[in-house]
mmCIF file of N, CA and C in Angstrom:
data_model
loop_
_atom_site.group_PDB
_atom_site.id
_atom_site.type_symbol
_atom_site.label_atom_id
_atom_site.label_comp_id
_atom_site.label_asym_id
_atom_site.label_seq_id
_atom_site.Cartn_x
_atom_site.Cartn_y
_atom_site.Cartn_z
ATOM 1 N N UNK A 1 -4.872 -18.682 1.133
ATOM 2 C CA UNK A 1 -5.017 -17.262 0.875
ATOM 3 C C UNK A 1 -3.635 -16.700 0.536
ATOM 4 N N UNK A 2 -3.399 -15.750 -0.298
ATOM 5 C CA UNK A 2 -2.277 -14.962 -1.068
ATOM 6 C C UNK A 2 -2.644 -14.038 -1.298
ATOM 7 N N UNK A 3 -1.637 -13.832 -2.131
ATOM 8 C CA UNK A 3 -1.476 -12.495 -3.106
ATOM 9 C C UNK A 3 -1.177 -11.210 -2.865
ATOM 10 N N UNK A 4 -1.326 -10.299 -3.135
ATOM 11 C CA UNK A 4 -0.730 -8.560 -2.826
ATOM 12 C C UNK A 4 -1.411 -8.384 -1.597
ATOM 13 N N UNK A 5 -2.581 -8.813 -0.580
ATOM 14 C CA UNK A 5 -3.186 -7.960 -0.034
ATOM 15 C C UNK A 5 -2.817 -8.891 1.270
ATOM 16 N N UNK A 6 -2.677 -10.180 1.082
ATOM 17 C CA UNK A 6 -1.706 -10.761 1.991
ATOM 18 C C UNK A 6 -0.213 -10.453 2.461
ATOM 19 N N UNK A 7 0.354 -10.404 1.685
ATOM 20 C CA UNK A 7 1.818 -9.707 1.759
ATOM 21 C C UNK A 7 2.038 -8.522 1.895
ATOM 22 N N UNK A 8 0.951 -7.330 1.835
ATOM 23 C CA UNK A 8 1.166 -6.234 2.506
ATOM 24 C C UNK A 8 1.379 -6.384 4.156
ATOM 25 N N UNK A 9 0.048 -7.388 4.331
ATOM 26 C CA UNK A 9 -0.240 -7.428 6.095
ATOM 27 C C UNK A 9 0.971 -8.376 7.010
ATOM 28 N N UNK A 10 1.639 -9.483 6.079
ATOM 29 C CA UNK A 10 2.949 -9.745 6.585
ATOM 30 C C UNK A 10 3.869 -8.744 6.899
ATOM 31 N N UNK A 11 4.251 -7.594 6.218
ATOM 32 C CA UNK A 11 5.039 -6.763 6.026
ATOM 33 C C UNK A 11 4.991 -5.549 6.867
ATOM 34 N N UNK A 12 6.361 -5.060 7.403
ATOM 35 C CA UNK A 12 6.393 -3.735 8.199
ATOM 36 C C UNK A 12 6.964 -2.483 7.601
ATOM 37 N N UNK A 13 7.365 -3.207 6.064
ATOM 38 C CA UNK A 13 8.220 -1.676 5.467
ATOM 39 C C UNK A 13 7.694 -1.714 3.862
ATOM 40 N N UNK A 14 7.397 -0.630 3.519
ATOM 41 C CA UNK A 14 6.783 -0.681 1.991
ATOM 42 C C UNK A 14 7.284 -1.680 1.153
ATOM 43 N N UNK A 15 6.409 -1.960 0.213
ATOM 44 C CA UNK A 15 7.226 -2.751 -0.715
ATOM 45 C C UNK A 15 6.685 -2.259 -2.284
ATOM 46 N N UNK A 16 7.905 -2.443 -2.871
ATOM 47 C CA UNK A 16 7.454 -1.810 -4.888
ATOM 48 C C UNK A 16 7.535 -2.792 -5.459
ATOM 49 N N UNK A 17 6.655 -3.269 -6.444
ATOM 50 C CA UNK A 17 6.534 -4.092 -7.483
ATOM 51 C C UNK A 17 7.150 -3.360 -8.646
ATOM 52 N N UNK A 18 7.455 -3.062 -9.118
ATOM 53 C CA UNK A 18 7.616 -2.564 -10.721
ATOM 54 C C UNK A 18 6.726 -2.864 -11.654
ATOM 55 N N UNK A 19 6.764 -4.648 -11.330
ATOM 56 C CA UNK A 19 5.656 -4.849 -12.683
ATOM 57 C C UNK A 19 5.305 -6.245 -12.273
ATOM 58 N N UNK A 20 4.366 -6.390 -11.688
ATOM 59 C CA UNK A 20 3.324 -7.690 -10.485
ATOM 60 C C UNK A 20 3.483 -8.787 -11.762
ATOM 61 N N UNK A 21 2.940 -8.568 -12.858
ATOM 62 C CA UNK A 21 2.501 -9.348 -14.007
ATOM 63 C C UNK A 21 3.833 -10.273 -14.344
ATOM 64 N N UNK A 22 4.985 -9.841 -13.337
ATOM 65 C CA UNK A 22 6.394 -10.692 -14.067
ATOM 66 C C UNK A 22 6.661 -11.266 -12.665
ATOM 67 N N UNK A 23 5.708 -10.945 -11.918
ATOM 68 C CA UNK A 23 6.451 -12.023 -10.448
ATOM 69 C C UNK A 23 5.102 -13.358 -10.230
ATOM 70 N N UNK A 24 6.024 -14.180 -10.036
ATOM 71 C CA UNK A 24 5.106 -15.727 -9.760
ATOM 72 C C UNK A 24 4.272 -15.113 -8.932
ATOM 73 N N UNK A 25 4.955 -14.964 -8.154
ATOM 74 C CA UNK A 25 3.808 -14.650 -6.528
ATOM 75 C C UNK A 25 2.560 -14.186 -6.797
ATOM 76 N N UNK A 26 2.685 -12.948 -7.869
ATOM 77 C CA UNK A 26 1.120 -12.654 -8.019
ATOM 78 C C UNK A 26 0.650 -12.016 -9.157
ATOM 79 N N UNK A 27 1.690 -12.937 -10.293
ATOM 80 C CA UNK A 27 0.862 -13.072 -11.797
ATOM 81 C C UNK A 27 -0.795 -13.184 -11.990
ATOM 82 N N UNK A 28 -0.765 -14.551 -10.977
ATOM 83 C CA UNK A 28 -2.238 -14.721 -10.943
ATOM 84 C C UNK A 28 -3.027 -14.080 -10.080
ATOM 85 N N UNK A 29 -2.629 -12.676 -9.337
ATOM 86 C CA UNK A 29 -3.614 -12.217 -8.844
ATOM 87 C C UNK A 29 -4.622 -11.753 -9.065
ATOM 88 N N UNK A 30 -6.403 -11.649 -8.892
ATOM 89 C CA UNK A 30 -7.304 -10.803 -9.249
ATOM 90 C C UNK A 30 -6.906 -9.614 -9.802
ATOM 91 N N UNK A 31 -6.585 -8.763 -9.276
ATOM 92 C CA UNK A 31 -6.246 -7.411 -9.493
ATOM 93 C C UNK A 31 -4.982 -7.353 -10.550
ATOM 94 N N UNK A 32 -3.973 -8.070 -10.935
ATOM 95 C CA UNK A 32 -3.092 -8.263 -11.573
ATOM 96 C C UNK A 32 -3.538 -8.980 -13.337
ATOM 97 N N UNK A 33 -4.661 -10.163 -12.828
ATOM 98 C CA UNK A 33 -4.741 -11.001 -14.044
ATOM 99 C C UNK A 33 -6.394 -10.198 -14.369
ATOM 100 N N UNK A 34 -7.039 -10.037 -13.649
ATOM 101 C CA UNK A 34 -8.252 -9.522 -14.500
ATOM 102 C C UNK A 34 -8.486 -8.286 -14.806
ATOM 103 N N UNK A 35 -7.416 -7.359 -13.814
ATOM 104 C CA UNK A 35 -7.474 -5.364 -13.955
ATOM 105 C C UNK A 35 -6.664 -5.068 -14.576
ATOM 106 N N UNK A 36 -5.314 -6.128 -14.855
ATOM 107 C CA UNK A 36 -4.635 -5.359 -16.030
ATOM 108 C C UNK A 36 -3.424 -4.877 -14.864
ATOM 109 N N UNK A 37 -3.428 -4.747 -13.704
ATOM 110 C CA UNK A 37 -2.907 -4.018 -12.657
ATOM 111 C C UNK A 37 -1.386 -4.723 -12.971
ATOM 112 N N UNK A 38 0.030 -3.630 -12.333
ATOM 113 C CA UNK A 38 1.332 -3.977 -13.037
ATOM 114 C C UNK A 38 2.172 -3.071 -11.954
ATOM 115 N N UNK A 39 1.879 -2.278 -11.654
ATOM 116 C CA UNK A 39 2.761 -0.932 -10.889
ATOM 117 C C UNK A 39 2.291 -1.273 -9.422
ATOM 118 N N UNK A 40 2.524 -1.578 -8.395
ATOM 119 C CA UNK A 40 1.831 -1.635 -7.100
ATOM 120 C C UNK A 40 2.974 -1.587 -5.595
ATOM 121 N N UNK A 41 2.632 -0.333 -5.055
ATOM 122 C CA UNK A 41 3.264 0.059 -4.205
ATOM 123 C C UNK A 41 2.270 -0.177 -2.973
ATOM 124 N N UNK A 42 2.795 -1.120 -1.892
ATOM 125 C CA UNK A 42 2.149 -1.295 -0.367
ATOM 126 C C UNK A 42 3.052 -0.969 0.801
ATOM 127 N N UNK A 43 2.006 -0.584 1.341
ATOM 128 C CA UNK A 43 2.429 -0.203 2.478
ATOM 129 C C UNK A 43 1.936 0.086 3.998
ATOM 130 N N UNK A 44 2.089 -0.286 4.947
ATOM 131 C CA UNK A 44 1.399 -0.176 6.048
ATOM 132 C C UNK A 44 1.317 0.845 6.684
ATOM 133 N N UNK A 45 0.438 1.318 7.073
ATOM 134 C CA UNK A 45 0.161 2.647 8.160
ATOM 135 C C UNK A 45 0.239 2.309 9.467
ATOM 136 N N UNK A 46 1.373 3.042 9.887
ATOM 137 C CA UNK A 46 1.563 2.515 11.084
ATOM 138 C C UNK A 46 1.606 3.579 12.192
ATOM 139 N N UNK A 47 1.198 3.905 13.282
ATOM 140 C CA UNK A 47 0.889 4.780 14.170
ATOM 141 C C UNK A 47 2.222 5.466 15.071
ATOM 142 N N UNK A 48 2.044 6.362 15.899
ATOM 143 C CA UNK A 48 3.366 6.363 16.493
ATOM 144 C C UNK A 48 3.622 5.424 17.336
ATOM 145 N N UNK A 49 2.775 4.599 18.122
ATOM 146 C CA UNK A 49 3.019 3.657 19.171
ATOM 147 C C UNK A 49 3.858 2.022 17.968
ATOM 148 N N UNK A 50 3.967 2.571 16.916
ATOM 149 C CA UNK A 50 3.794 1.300 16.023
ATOM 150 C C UNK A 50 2.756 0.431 15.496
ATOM 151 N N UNK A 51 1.415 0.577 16.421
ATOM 152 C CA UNK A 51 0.116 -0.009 16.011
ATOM 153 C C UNK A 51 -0.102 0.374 14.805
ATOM 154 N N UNK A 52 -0.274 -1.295 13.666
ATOM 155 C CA UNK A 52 -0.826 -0.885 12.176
ATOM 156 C C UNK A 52 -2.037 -0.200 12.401
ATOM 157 N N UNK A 53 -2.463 0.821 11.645
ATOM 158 C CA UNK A 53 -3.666 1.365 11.277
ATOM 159 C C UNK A 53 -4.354 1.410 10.124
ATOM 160 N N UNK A 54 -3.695 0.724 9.208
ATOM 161 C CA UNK A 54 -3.908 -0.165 8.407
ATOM 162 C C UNK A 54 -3.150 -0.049 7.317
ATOM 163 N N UNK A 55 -3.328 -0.057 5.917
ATOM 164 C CA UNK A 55 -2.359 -0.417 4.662
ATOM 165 C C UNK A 55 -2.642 0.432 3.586
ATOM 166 N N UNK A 56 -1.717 1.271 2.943
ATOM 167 C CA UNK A 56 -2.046 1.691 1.487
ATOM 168 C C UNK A 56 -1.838 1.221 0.170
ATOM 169 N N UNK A 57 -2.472 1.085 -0.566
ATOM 170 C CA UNK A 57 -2.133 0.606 -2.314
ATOM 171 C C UNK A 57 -1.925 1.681 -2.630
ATOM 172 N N UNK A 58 -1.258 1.970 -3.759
ATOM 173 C CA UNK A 58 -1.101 2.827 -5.258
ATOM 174 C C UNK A 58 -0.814 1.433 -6.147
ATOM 175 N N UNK A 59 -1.323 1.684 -7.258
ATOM 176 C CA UNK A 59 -1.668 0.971 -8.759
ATOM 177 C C UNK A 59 -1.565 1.852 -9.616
ATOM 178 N N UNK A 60 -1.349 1.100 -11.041
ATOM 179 C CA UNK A 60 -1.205 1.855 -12.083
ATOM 180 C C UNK A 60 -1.280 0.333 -12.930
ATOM 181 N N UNK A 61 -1.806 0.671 -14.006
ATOM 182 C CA UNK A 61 -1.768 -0.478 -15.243
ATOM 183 C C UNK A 61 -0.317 -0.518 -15.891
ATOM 184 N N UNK A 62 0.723 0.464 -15.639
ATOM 185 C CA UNK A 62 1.395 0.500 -16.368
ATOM 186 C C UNK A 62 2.847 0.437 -15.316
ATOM 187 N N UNK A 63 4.081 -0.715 -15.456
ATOM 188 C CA UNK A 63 5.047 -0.876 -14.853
ATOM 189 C C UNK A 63 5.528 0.393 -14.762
ATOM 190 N N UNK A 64 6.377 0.966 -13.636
ATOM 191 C CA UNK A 64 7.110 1.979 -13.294
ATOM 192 C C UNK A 64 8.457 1.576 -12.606
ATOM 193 N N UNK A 65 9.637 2.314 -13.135
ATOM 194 C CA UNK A 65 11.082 1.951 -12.445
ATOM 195 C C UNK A 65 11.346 3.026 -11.419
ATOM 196 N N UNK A 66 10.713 3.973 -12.225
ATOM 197 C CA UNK A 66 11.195 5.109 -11.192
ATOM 198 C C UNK A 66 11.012 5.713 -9.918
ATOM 199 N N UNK A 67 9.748 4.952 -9.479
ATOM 200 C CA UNK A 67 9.050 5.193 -8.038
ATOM 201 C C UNK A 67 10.281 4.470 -6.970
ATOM 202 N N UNK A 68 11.012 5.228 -5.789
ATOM 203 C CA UNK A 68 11.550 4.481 -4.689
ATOM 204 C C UNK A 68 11.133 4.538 -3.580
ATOM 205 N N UNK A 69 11.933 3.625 -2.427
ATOM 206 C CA UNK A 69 11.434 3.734 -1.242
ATOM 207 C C UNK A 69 11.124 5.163 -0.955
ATOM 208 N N UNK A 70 12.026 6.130 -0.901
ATOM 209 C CA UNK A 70 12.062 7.274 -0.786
ATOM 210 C C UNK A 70 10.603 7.946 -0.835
ATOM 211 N N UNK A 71 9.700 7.762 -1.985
ATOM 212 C CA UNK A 71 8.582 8.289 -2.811
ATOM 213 C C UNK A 71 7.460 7.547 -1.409
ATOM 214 N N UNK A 72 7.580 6.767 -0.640
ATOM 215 C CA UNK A 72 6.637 6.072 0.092
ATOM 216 C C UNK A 72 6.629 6.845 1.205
ATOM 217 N N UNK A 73 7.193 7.460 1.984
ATOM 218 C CA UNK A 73 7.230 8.485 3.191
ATOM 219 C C UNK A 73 6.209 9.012 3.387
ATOM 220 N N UNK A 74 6.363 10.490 2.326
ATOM 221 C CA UNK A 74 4.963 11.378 2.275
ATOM 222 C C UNK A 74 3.819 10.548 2.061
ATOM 223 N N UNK A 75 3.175 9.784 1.046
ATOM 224 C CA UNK A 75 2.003 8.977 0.761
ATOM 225 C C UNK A 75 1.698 8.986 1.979
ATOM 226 N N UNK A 76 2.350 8.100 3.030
ATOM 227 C CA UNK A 76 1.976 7.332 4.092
ATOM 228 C C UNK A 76 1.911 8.754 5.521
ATOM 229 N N UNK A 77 2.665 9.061 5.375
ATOM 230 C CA UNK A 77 2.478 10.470 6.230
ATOM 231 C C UNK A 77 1.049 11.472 6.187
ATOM 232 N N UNK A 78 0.701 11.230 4.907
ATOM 233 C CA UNK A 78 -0.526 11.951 4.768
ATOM 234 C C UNK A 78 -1.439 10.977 4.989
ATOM 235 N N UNK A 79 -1.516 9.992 4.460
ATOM 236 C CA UNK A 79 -2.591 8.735 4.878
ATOM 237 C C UNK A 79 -2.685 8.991 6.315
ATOM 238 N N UNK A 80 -1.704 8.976 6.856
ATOM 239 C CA UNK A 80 -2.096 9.485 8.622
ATOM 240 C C UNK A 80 -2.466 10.231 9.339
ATOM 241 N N UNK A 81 -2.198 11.333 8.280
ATOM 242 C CA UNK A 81 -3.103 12.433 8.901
ATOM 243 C C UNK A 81 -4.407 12.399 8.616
ATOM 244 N N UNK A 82 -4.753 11.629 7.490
ATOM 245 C CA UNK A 82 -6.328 11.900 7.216
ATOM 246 C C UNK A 82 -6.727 10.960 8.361
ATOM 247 N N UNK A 83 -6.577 9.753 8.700
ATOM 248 C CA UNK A 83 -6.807 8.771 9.870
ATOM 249 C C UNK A 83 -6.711 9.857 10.904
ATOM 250 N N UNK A 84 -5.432 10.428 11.526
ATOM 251 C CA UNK A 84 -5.882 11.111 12.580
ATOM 252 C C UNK A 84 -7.135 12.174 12.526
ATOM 253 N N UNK A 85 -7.237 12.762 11.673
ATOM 254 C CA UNK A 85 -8.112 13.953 11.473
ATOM 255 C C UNK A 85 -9.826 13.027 11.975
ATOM 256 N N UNK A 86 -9.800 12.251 10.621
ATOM 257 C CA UNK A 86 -10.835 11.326 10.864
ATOM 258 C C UNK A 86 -11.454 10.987 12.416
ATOM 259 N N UNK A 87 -10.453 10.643 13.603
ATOM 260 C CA UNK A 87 -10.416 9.971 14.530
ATOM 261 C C UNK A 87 -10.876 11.358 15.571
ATOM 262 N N UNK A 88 -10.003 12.821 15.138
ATOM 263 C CA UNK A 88 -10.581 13.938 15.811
ATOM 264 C C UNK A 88 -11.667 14.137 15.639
ATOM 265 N N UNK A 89 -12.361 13.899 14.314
ATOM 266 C CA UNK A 89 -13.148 14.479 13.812
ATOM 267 C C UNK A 89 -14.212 13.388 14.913
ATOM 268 N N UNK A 90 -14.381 12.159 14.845
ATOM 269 C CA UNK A 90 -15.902 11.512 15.472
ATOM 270 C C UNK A 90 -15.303 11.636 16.810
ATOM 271 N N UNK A 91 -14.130 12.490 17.799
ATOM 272 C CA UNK A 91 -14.176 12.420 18.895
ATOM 273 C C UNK A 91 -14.922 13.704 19.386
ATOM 274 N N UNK A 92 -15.081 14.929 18.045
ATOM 275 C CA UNK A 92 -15.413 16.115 18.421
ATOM 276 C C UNK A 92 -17.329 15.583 18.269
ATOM 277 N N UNK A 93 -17.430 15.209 17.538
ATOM 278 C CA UNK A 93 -19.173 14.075 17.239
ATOM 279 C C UNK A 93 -19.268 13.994 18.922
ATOM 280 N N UNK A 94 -18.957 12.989 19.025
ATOM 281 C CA UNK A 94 -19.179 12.679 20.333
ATOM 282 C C UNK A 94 -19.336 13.044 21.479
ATOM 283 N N UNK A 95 -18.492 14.300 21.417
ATOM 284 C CA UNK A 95 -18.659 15.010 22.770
ATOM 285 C C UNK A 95 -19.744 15.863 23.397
#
């Protein structure tokens, strides 16, 4: 097993591709060799205790230089809030 969706879950700090289609690792990926996919930013959601809560993609068909670590913060900051909200939301269900 490989490829982008493996190496997100190894990983504790975002990572940017620029352009997937020029790295060995995952030329041949599904998403790379049959979607056309080229731009791919991962990253893990990670909680305040540090517990992953799981991982985000962004894609684009088209290589990008200009996206940096920097640009990964907010994404992932909001990904967490929708998880927390989510998590309020079926605790208020429940009660």
């Amino acid at each position: 097993m490989g490829g982008l969706a493996c190496d997100t879950l190894d990983r504790r700090i975002p990572t940017i591709h620029d352009d997937s289609s020029k790295d060995e690792r995952f030329k041949n990926d599904p998403l790379v060799k049959d979607c056309g996919m080229k731009f791919c930013v991962t990253a893990p959601l990670l909680g305040a205790s540090g517990v992953r809560m799981g991982s985000i993609f962004l894609m684009d068909n088209a290589p990008r230089r200009s996206f940096g670590i920097n640009d990964c913060k907010p994404i992932s900051v909001a990904a967490l809030r929708l998880i927390d909200l989510g998590t309020k939301e079926q605790s208020m269900e429940s009660d």
